[in-house]
XYZ file of C-alpha atoms in Angstrom:
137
model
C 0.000 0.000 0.000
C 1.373 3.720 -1.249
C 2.170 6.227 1.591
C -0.716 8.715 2.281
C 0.656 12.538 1.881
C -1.257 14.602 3.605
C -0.012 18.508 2.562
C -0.931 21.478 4.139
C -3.355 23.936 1.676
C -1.541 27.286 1.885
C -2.903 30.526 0.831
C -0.583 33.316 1.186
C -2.057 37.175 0.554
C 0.665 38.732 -0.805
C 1.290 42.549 -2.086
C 1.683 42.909 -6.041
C 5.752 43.966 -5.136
C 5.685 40.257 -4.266
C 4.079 38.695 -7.053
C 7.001 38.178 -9.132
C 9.931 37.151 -6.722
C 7.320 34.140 -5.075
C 6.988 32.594 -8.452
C 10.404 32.850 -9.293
C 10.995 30.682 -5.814
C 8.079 28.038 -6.300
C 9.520 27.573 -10.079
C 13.232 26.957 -8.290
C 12.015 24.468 -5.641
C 10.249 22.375 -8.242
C 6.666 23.906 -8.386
C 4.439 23.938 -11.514
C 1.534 26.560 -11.998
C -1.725 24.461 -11.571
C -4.425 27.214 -11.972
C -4.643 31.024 -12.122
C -8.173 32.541 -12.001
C -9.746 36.121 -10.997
C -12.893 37.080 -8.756
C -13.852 40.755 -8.335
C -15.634 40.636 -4.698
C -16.216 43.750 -2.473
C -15.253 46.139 -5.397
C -11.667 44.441 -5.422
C -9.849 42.210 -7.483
C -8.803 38.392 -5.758
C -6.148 36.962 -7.984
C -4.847 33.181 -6.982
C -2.321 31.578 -8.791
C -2.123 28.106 -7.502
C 1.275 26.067 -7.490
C 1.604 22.285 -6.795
C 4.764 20.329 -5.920
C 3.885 16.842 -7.353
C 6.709 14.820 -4.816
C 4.701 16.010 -1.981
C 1.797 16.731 -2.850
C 1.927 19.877 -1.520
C -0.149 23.054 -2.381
C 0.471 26.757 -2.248
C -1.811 29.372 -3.201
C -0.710 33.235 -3.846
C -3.100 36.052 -3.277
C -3.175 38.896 -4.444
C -6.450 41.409 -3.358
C -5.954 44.473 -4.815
C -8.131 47.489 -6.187
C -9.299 47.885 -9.648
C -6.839 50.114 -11.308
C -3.478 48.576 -10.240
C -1.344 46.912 -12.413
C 0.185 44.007 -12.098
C 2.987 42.353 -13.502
C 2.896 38.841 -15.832
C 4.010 35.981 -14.907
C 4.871 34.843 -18.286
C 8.214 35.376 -18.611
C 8.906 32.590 -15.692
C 5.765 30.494 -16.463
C 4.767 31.015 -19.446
C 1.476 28.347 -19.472
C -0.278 31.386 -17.246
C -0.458 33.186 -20.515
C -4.550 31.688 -20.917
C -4.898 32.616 -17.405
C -3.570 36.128 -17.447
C -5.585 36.827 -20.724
C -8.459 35.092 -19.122
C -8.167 37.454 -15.980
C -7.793 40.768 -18.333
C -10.222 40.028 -20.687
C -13.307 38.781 -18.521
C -12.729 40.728 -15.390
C -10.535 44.046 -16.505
C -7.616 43.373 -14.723
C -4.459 45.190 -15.481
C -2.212 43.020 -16.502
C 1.320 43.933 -18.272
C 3.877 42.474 -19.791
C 1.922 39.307 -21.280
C 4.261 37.285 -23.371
C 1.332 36.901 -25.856
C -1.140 39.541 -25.221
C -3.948 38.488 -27.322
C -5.776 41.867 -27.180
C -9.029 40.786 -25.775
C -9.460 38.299 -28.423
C -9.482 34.907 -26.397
C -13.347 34.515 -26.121
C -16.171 35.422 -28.352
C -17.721 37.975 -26.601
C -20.308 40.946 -26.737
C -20.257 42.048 -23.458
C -17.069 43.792 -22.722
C -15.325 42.759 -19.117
C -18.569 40.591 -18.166
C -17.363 39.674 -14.994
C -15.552 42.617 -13.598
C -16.928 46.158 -12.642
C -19.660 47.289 -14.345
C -19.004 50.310 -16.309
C -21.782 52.823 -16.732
C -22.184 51.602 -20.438
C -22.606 48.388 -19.947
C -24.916 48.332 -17.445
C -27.293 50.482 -19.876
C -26.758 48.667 -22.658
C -27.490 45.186 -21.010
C -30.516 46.684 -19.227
C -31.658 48.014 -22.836
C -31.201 44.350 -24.069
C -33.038 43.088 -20.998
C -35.620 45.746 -21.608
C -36.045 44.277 -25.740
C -35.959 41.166 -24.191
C -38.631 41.551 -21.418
C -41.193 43.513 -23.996
């Protein structure tokens, strides 16, 4: 019978100064990215990007909770998989992301609604309530 691991789940909040030197680390001691994904709660941005060590099993999680018009920097250049992420993030919730290796422009999903799942912009709102409107009439 195979050893049970049993790792600790670690979720680190971490400033966007951070962001960069922490991946750099998890790369050196043998960490792959797993899964990157955005929420916008409270007004703010929650960015994860999720790391997984595959010896032990173990999982680390860095967080990043920041407000709407910071930018933060890619994480490309030393993982360069996150590129679907970090267009995923920018794309669907707004987030300011720079420095994408491959920056595909808001062009990775067929969509109408501009930023869908981040803020609402004044714009949007009106136009989807006009649709709604159509819609409902």
């Amino acid at each position: 019978m195979s050893e049970v691991i049993h790792p600790d789940e670690i979720i680190e909040q971490i400033e966007v100064g951070e962001l960069l030197p922490k991946v750099m680390k998890l790369k050196k001691d043998g960490y792959r990215l797993s899964q990157a994904c955005a929420a916008f709660i409270d007004e703010k941005f929650e960015l994860s990007y999720s790391f997984a060590e595959d010896k032990s099993y173990q999982y680390t999680t860095l967080r990043l909770v920041i407000d709407t018009d910071v930018e933060v920097p890619s994480i490309t250049e030393i993982v360069p998989p996150a590129v679907f992420y970090e267009n995923e993030m920018k794309e669907l919730f707004g987030v300011k992301i720079k420095m994408i290796s491959l920056d595909y422009k808001d062009k990775l999903y067929r969509i109408k609604v501009e930023q869908p799942l981040g803020p609402e912009k004044d714009a949007a709102k009106a136009e989807t309530k006009g649709e709604e409107d159509q819609n409902n009439g």
